[in-house]
Tab-separated table of C-alpha atoms and ligand atoms in Angstrom:
chain	number	residue	atom	x	y	z
U	1	UNK	CA	95.202	99.232	85.345
U	2	UNK	CA	98.986	98.652	86.679
U	3	UNK	CA	100.049	99.209	90.193
U	4	UNK	CA	102.834	98.422	92.403
U	5	UNK	CA	101.956	97.829	95.915
U	6	UNK	CA	104.778	96.989	99.005
U	7	UNK	CA	103.641	95.355	101.893
U	8	UNK	CA	104.813	95.155	105.218
U	9	UNK	CA	103.712	92.816	107.370
U	10	UNK	CA	105.730	93.399	109.900
U	11	UNK	CA	105.945	91.751	113.520
U	12	UNK	CA	102.660	89.594	115.478
U	13	UNK	CA	99.319	89.343	113.962
U	14	UNK	CA	101.191	91.974	110.697
U	15	UNK	CA	101.416	88.767	108.814
U	16	UNK	CA	98.298	87.116	109.315
U	17	UNK	CA	96.368	90.405	108.254
U	18	UNK	CA	98.230	91.284	105.490
U	19	UNK	CA	97.854	87.969	104.046
U	20	UNK	CA	94.080	88.046	104.120
U	21	UNK	CA	94.436	91.990	102.807
U	22	UNK	CA	96.451	90.679	99.382
U	23	UNK	CA	94.056	88.063	98.677
U	24	UNK	CA	91.332	90.397	99.112
U	25	UNK	CA	93.508	92.554	96.505
U	26	UNK	CA	94.233	89.830	94.127
U	27	UNK	CA	90.656	88.932	93.978
U	28	UNK	CA	90.006	92.618	93.481
U	29	UNK	CA	92.739	92.100	90.496
U	30	UNK	CA	91.180	89.274	88.653
U	31	UNK	CA	87.163	90.917	88.979
U	32	UNK	CA	87.996	94.491	88.020
U	33	UNK	CA	91.180	93.008	85.323
U	34	UNK	CA	93.681	95.177	87.010
U	35	UNK	CA	97.426	93.897	87.580
U	36	UNK	CA	99.009	94.574	90.488
U	37	UNK	CA	102.484	94.050	91.591
U	38	UNK	CA	103.195	93.149	95.341
U	39	UNK	CA	106.922	93.302	97.048
U	40	UNK	CA	107.218	92.205	100.684
U	41	UNK	CA	109.888	94.500	102.842
U	42	UNK	CA	110.879	93.980	106.416
U	43	UNK	CA	109.909	96.298	108.739
U	44	UNK	CA	110.207	96.886	113.038
U	45	UNK	CA	111.549	93.787	115.268
U	46	UNK	CA	111.643	91.008	112.118
U	47	UNK	CA	113.523	93.840	110.638
U	48	UNK	CA	115.809	94.565	113.768
U	49	UNK	CA	116.483	90.216	113.907
U	50	UNK	CA	117.616	90.436	109.655
U	51	UNK	CA	119.727	93.386	109.318
U	52	UNK	CA	119.807	95.319	112.998
U	53	UNK	CA	117.936	98.299	111.701
U	54	UNK	CA	113.922	98.324	111.912
U	55	UNK	CA	113.650	100.253	108.460
U	56	UNK	CA	116.560	98.686	105.989
U	57	UNK	CA	117.336	101.158	103.392
U	58	UNK	CA	115.748	98.516	100.592
U	59	UNK	CA	112.376	98.736	102.736
U	60	UNK	CA	112.073	102.673	102.160
U	61	UNK	CA	113.347	102.563	98.647
U	62	UNK	CA	110.440	100.139	98.143
U	63	UNK	CA	108.168	102.188	99.852
U	64	UNK	CA	108.957	105.606	97.811
U	65	UNK	CA	108.617	103.696	94.533
U	66	UNK	CA	105.448	101.816	95.241
U	67	UNK	CA	101.438	103.793	94.438
U	68	UNK	CA	101.327	102.570	98.141
U	69	UNK	CA	102.347	100.674	100.774
U	70	UNK	CA	100.144	98.802	103.430
U	71	UNK	CA	101.668	97.573	106.356
U	72	UNK	CA	100.399	95.265	109.399
U	73	UNK	CA	102.047	96.001	112.947
U	74	UNK	CA	105.303	96.516	114.498
U	75	UNK	CA	106.519	95.535	117.927
U	76	UNK	CA	106.125	93.092	120.853
U	77	UNK	CA	107.835	92.272	124.078
U	78	UNK	CA	110.862	90.948	122.105
U	79	UNK	CA	111.941	94.290	121.537
U	80	UNK	CA	110.577	96.315	124.139
U	81	UNK	CA	113.540	96.275	126.541
U	82	UNK	CA	113.705	100.171	127.683
U	83	UNK	CA	117.767	99.819	127.789
U	84	UNK	CA	117.415	98.243	123.742
U	85	UNK	CA	119.096	100.737	121.301
U	86	UNK	CA	116.746	100.307	118.812
U	87	UNK	CA	113.529	100.129	118.391
U	88	UNK	CA	110.959	98.606	115.854
U	89	UNK	CA	108.795	101.732	116.336
U	90	UNK	CA	111.536	104.075	115.408
U	91	UNK	CA	111.037	102.004	111.825
U	92	UNK	CA	107.158	103.012	111.433
U	93	UNK	CA	107.565	106.569	112.700
U	94	UNK	CA	110.949	106.721	110.314
U	95	UNK	CA	108.670	105.382	107.175
U	96	UNK	CA	105.985	108.342	108.417
U	97	UNK	CA	108.821	110.787	108.329
U	98	UNK	CA	110.946	109.699	105.237
U	99	UNK	CA	107.221	109.457	103.180
U	100	UNK	CA	106.051	112.409	104.285
U	101	UNK	CA	102.694	111.389	105.417
U	102	UNK	CA	101.743	113.994	107.623
U	103	UNK	CA	97.879	113.845	107.694
U	104	UNK	CA	96.645	110.245	109.570
U	105	UNK	CA	93.410	109.982	109.163
U	106	UNK	CA	90.734	107.257	111.093
U	107	UNK	CA	87.336	107.020	110.128
U	108	UNK	CA	85.208	105.535	113.115
U	109	UNK	CA	81.959	103.967	112.127
U	110	UNK	CA	79.704	102.400	113.905
U	111	UNK	CA	78.032	99.642	111.743
U	112	UNK	CA	74.355	98.377	112.327
U	113	UNK	CA	75.168	94.750	112.638
U	114	UNK	CA	78.183	95.829	115.493
U	115	UNK	CA	76.310	98.110	117.817
U	116	UNK	CA	75.956	95.203	120.585
U	117	UNK	CA	79.892	94.601	120.434
U	118	UNK	CA	80.021	98.082	121.795
U	119	UNK	CA	80.604	98.637	125.645
U	120	UNK	CA	78.581	101.669	125.721
U	121	UNK	CA	74.689	101.618	125.149
U	122	UNK	CA	73.331	101.276	121.442
U	123	UNK	CA	71.186	104.678	121.813
U	124	UNK	CA	74.919	106.182	122.450
U	125	UNK	CA	76.738	104.367	119.589
U	126	UNK	CA	74.152	104.103	116.945
U	127	UNK	CA	74.874	106.772	113.864
U	128	UNK	CA	77.948	107.449	114.540
U	129	UNK	CA	80.484	108.602	112.050
U	130	UNK	CA	83.285	110.672	112.716
U	131	UNK	CA	86.990	110.590	111.510
U	132	UNK	CA	89.788	111.798	113.363
U	133	UNK	CA	92.588	113.256	111.672
U	134	UNK	CA	95.927	112.643	113.431
U	135	UNK	CA	98.810	115.189	112.626
U	136	UNK	CA	101.672	112.629	112.055
U	137	UNK	CA	105.139	113.463	111.198
U	138	UNK	CA	105.275	116.241	114.413
U	139	UNK	CA	104.697	116.989	117.894
U	140	UNK	CA	106.228	115.369	120.711
U	141	UNK	CA	106.983	112.168	118.126
U	142	UNK	CA	109.763	113.969	116.419
U	143	UNK	CA	110.492	116.870	118.661
U	144	UNK	CA	114.096	117.148	119.506
U	145	UNK	CA	115.972	117.540	121.839
U	146	UNK	CA	114.317	114.325	123.032
U	147	UNK	CA	116.415	111.580	125.276
U	148	UNK	CA	118.242	110.844	128.499
U	149	UNK	CA	119.617	113.384	130.233
U	150	UNK	CA	121.141	114.139	133.659
U	151	UNK	CA	119.809	116.576	135.819
U	152	UNK	CA	121.758	117.367	139.203
U	153	UNK	CA	123.558	114.031	139.098
U	154	UNK	CA	120.069	112.884	138.832
U	155	UNK	CA	118.203	110.494	136.042
U	156	UNK	CA	116.123	112.699	133.732
U	157	UNK	CA	114.355	112.613	130.008
U	158	UNK	CA	113.232	114.883	127.771
U	159	UNK	CA	110.439	114.809	124.870
U	160	UNK	CA	109.566	118.443	122.905
U	161	UNK	CA	105.983	119.350	121.760
U	162	UNK	CA	106.773	121.832	119.217
U	163	UNK	CA	104.832	122.817	115.932
U	164	UNK	CA	105.455	124.954	113.249
U	165	UNK	CA	102.789	126.704	111.577
U	166	UNK	CA	102.665	125.081	108.051
U	167	UNK	CA	102.938	121.569	109.690
U	168	UNK	CA	99.476	122.738	110.948
U	169	UNK	CA	98.570	124.649	108.753
U	170	UNK	CA	98.643	121.981	105.917
U	171	UNK	CA	97.072	118.970	107.669
U	172	UNK	CA	94.358	121.781	109.462
U	173	UNK	CA	93.175	122.576	105.940
U	174	UNK	CA	92.858	119.169	104.987
U	175	UNK	CA	90.494	118.353	107.758
U	176	UNK	CA	88.263	121.382	106.344
U	177	UNK	CA	88.545	119.724	102.919
U	178	UNK	CA	87.029	116.485	103.996
U	179	UNK	CA	84.784	118.289	106.597
U	180	UNK	CA	83.246	120.023	103.269
U	181	UNK	CA	82.314	116.286	101.906
U	182	UNK	CA	80.848	115.828	104.665
U	183	UNK	CA	78.897	117.353	107.771
U	184	UNK	CA	80.835	120.334	107.643
U	185	UNK	CA	81.819	120.774	111.177
U	186	UNK	CA	85.377	120.413	112.237
U	187	UNK	CA	86.421	119.993	115.835
U	188	UNK	CA	89.855	120.645	116.644
U	189	UNK	CA	91.630	119.366	119.494
U	190	UNK	CA	93.941	121.218	121.791
U	191	UNK	CA	95.199	121.973	124.974
U	192	UNK	CA	95.055	125.689	124.922
U	193	UNK	CA	95.091	126.313	128.011
U	194	UNK	CA	98.236	125.204	129.328
U	195	UNK	CA	100.498	124.293	126.240
U	196	UNK	CA	101.980	127.062	124.610
U	197	UNK	CA	101.957	124.840	120.956
U	198	UNK	CA	97.878	124.861	121.332
U	199	UNK	CA	97.579	127.615	121.378
U	200	UNK	CA	99.777	128.257	118.302
U	201	UNK	CA	97.162	125.333	116.979
U	202	UNK	CA	94.562	126.986	117.553
U	203	UNK	CA	95.305	130.525	115.893
U	204	UNK	CA	96.405	128.720	112.598
U	205	UNK	CA	93.181	126.872	112.915
U	206	UNK	CA	90.860	129.552	112.796
U	207	UNK	CA	93.097	131.405	110.377
U	208	UNK	CA	92.751	128.403	107.876
U	209	UNK	CA	88.647	128.301	108.896
U	210	UNK	CA	88.565	132.416	107.121
U	211	UNK	CA	88.643	129.912	104.025
U	212	UNK	CA	86.032	127.614	104.929
U	213	UNK	CA	82.732	129.951	105.704
U	214	UNK	CA	80.741	126.912	105.333
U	215	UNK	CA	82.169	124.417	107.760
U	216	UNK	CA	81.568	125.002	111.411
U	217	UNK	CA	84.212	124.832	113.598
U	218	UNK	CA	84.717	124.360	117.366
U	219	UNK	CA	87.495	123.963	119.444
U	220	UNK	CA	87.735	121.396	122.298
U	221	UNK	CA	90.074	121.081	124.997
U	222	UNK	CA	91.527	117.421	125.095
U	223	UNK	CA	90.622	116.332	128.503
U	224	UNK	CA	87.260	117.238	127.321
U	225	UNK	CA	87.197	115.578	124.209
U	226	UNK	CA	88.181	112.218	125.824
U	227	UNK	CA	85.042	112.471	128.212
U	228	UNK	CA	82.787	114.262	125.058
U	229	UNK	CA	84.040	111.202	123.085
U	230	UNK	CA	82.229	108.437	125.475
U	231	UNK	CA	78.900	110.831	126.611
U	232	UNK	CA	78.029	112.252	122.714
U	233	UNK	CA	80.204	110.635	119.893
U	234	UNK	CA	77.320	111.007	117.345
U	235	UNK	CA	77.784	114.673	117.157
U	236	UNK	CA	81.656	114.632	115.975
U	237	UNK	CA	81.984	114.746	112.630
U	238	UNK	CA	85.818	115.304	111.572
U	239	UNK	CA	88.229	115.776	114.462
U	240	UNK	CA	91.900	117.054	113.851
U	241	UNK	CA	94.392	116.935	116.110
U	242	UNK	CA	98.084	117.008	117.062
U	243	UNK	CA	100.018	113.527	116.913
U	244	UNK	CA	99.824	112.345	120.355
U	245	UNK	CA	96.230	113.685	121.004
U	246	UNK	CA	95.289	111.608	118.031
U	247	UNK	CA	97.305	108.475	118.622
U	248	UNK	CA	95.193	108.120	122.243
U	249	UNK	CA	92.236	109.882	121.744
U	250	UNK	CA	91.730	107.225	118.379
U	251	UNK	CA	92.282	103.963	120.442
U	252	UNK	CA	89.789	105.686	122.386
U	253	UNK	CA	87.516	106.472	119.822
U	254	UNK	CA	87.653	102.648	118.293
U	255	UNK	CA	86.116	101.403	121.614
U	256	UNK	CA	82.970	103.242	120.252
U	257	UNK	CA	82.950	100.239	117.080
U	258	UNK	CA	83.596	97.320	119.920
U	259	UNK	CA	87.192	96.733	118.750
U	260	UNK	CA	90.611	98.047	118.352
U	261	UNK	CA	90.729	95.759	115.388
U	262	UNK	CA	87.339	96.920	113.194
U	263	UNK	CA	89.585	100.404	112.666
U	264	UNK	CA	91.349	101.524	109.434
U	265	UNK	CA	93.808	104.114	109.154
U	266	UNK	CA	95.245	106.221	106.071
U	267	UNK	CA	98.183	108.157	106.134
U	268	UNK	CA	98.511	110.620	103.370
U	269	UNK	CA	101.342	113.501	102.465
U	270	UNK	CA	101.795	115.295	98.841
U	271	UNK	CA	99.328	114.746	96.336
U	272	UNK	CA	100.789	112.075	93.652
U	273	UNK	CA	102.969	110.440	96.228
U	274	UNK	CA	102.475	106.907	97.879
U	275	UNK	CA	100.319	106.799	100.597
U	276	UNK	CA	100.388	104.446	104.038
U	277	UNK	CA	97.918	102.490	104.906
U	278	UNK	CA	97.236	100.697	108.325
U	279	UNK	CA	95.210	99.452	110.753
U	280	UNK	CA	95.373	101.457	113.963
U	281	UNK	CA	95.856	98.115	116.155
U	282	UNK	CA	99.193	97.173	117.087
U	283	UNK	CA	100.652	93.484	116.896
U	284	UNK	CA	98.839	91.901	119.361
U	285	UNK	CA	101.765	89.041	120.113
U	286	UNK	CA	99.561	87.610	122.843
U	287	UNK	CA	97.441	85.927	119.716
U	288	UNK	CA	99.778	86.128	116.917
U	289	UNK	CA	100.152	83.167	115.304
U	290	UNK	CA	96.926	81.419	116.129
U	291	UNK	CA	95.110	82.326	113.368
U	292	UNK	CA	92.476	84.438	115.115
U	293	UNK	CA	93.361	87.748	114.850
U	294	UNK	CA	90.972	90.411	113.053
U	295	UNK	CA	91.788	91.225	109.789
U	296	UNK	CA	89.098	93.698	108.845
U	297	UNK	CA	90.636	96.647	109.946
U	298	UNK	CA	93.499	95.876	107.543
U	299	UNK	CA	90.977	94.767	104.579
U	300	UNK	CA	89.099	98.211	105.231
U	301	UNK	CA	92.959	99.800	105.002
U	302	UNK	CA	92.973	98.416	102.024
U	303	UNK	CA	90.138	99.413	100.983
U	304	UNK	CA	91.161	103.409	101.700
U	305	UNK	CA	94.267	102.273	99.765
U	306	UNK	CA	92.551	101.703	96.830
U	307	UNK	CA	90.427	104.728	96.873
U	308	UNK	CA	92.834	106.988	97.914
U	309	UNK	CA	96.001	105.666	96.279
U	310	UNK	CA	95.049	103.790	93.471
U	311	UNK	CA	91.557	106.034	92.791
U	312	UNK	CA	89.671	103.206	92.232
U	313	UNK	CA	86.308	103.926	93.762
U	314	UNK	CA	84.523	101.256	92.851
U	315	UNK	CA	86.803	98.632	93.771
U	316	UNK	CA	86.821	100.418	97.221
U	317	UNK	CA	83.341	100.404	97.577
U	318	UNK	CA	83.126	96.702	96.651
U	319	UNK	CA	85.391	96.072	99.928
U	320	UNK	CA	83.423	98.006	102.552
U	321	UNK	CA	80.495	96.315	100.922
U	322	UNK	CA	82.095	92.771	101.391
U	323	UNK	CA	82.873	93.265	105.141
U	324	UNK	CA	79.449	94.674	105.798
U	325	UNK	CA	77.539	92.035	103.999
U	326	UNK	CA	79.799	88.987	106.059
U	327	UNK	CA	79.402	90.987	109.354
U	328	UNK	CA	75.989	91.916	108.832
U	329	UNK	CA	75.056	87.936	108.273
U	330	UNK	CA	77.082	87.369	111.704
U	331	UNK	CA	80.554	86.272	110.530
U	332	UNK	CA	82.696	87.717	114.167
U	333	UNK	CA	86.314	86.878	115.308
U	334	UNK	CA	87.030	86.522	118.594
U	335	UNK	CA	87.000	90.133	119.554
U	336	UNK	CA	84.082	91.740	118.445
U	337	UNK	CA	81.891	88.130	119.374
U	338	UNK	CA	79.338	88.340	121.438
U	339	UNK	CA	80.326	85.105	124.600
U	340	UNK	CA	77.673	82.764	122.877
U	341	UNK	CA	78.696	83.113	118.972
U	342	UNK	CA	81.030	81.088	117.099
U	343	UNK	CA	84.301	82.364	116.368
U	344	UNK	CA	85.342	83.181	112.994
U	345	UNK	CA	89.225	82.701	112.136
U	346	UNK	CA	91.743	85.336	110.661
U	347	UNK	CA	91.860	82.916	107.313
U	348	UNK	CA	87.820	82.857	107.230
U	349	UNK	CA	87.062	85.803	107.847
U	350	UNK	CA	89.413	86.957	104.781
U	351	UNK	CA	87.761	84.114	102.607
U	352	UNK	CA	84.381	84.824	103.459
U	353	UNK	CA	84.855	88.573	102.295
U	354	UNK	CA	86.618	87.494	99.204
U	355	UNK	CA	83.102	85.251	98.549
U	356	UNK	CA	80.754	88.292	99.571
U	357	UNK	CA	83.037	90.272	96.858
U	358	UNK	CA	82.779	87.532	94.374
U	359	UNK	CA	78.862	87.515	94.656
U	360	UNK	CA	78.040	91.473	94.616
U	361	UNK	CA	77.013	92.408	91.281
J	401	IPM	C1	99.677	103.836	116.051
J	401	IPM	C2	100.791	103.311	116.675
J	401	IPM	C3	102.512	103.947	116.441
J	401	IPM	C4	101.866	105.287	117.265
J	401	IPM	C5	103.046	103.079	117.455
J	401	IPM	C6	103.068	101.498	117.201
J	401	IPM	C7	104.302	103.313	117.207
J	401	IPM	O1	99.964	103.204	118.667
J	401	IPM	O2	99.632	103.464	114.966
J	401	IPM	O3	98.707	104.554	116.741
J	401	IPM	O4	102.154	105.758	118.383
J	401	IPM	O5	101.732	106.498	116.399
J	402	MG	MG1	98.013	104.318	118.995
């Protein structure tokens, strides 16, 4: 089959990890006789440097006319002056909004081979298999008004948390659908004891739940959820929550696996439109260009891309199995290595995954 994939390497370690994913996709194409056409575009800080715009029109056009988009990371100290007129992150937020990808799926699975990489005790994290469904195109990230203002001659700033019923309903529905194919439990996370937007969130969630009598629903306040993710992470199945809460909780949840460098994500919108796939980690400027970044979160995002956007389920499984095998064989990038373990570099890790794919039946 023929597919067009836009690659957005971005900043920091983005180009290094996306390069490995591209090699993985090329190996999949060879093995399964597909033809993947790659288009590479600028986003974030590198796009600001080249064009002054973190999301050039050309990039957006390429994304919207692709079958899927794979992104590395955006941002870095070079562009993080709070007084700067444009920021790399605006490119990513603009892209999510323009693609209409309202649901960000962040699966957190603790692989047995990596159980010791977690800062939590093995008995706490064994068997963790949860997925965070983060609302991605609303809430505090996009609410208006937003920006600096002056109150009584004093500097002030405002952000707005606003949700419409339809924005809540579609993402919560997606969470329930997902739960049906899993352990049939949805945890909705809000701050309904304080926030009006959370009270609406809870109301709509219960309306949606009425259509899914086979799925259990629990409501948890976001502060309690932060605690339960550490004290009883294996109890969660599908967690659904608004944009900002999901951003914070997914970084926390990544630590169950030992490293932010392991977590993939898929951002999905209306069926039939391209999805956006990205690791949940950032651009890690401190290690950029050194060839030591963990490419597995991006490679696992590539597996999600194969499955959700290209409908290539078998190919996705081959990639995921290869990653599991490489880890079981003891390969470790610096972020997941024990102090006495040898460290595998970014490209070497990519090569090992490709070899494991080629040697699988
Ligand atoms: C994420 C990141 C982004 C976000 C940043 C880079 C804007 O933290 O994808 O989790 O906050 O959504
Ligand atoms: Mg984040």
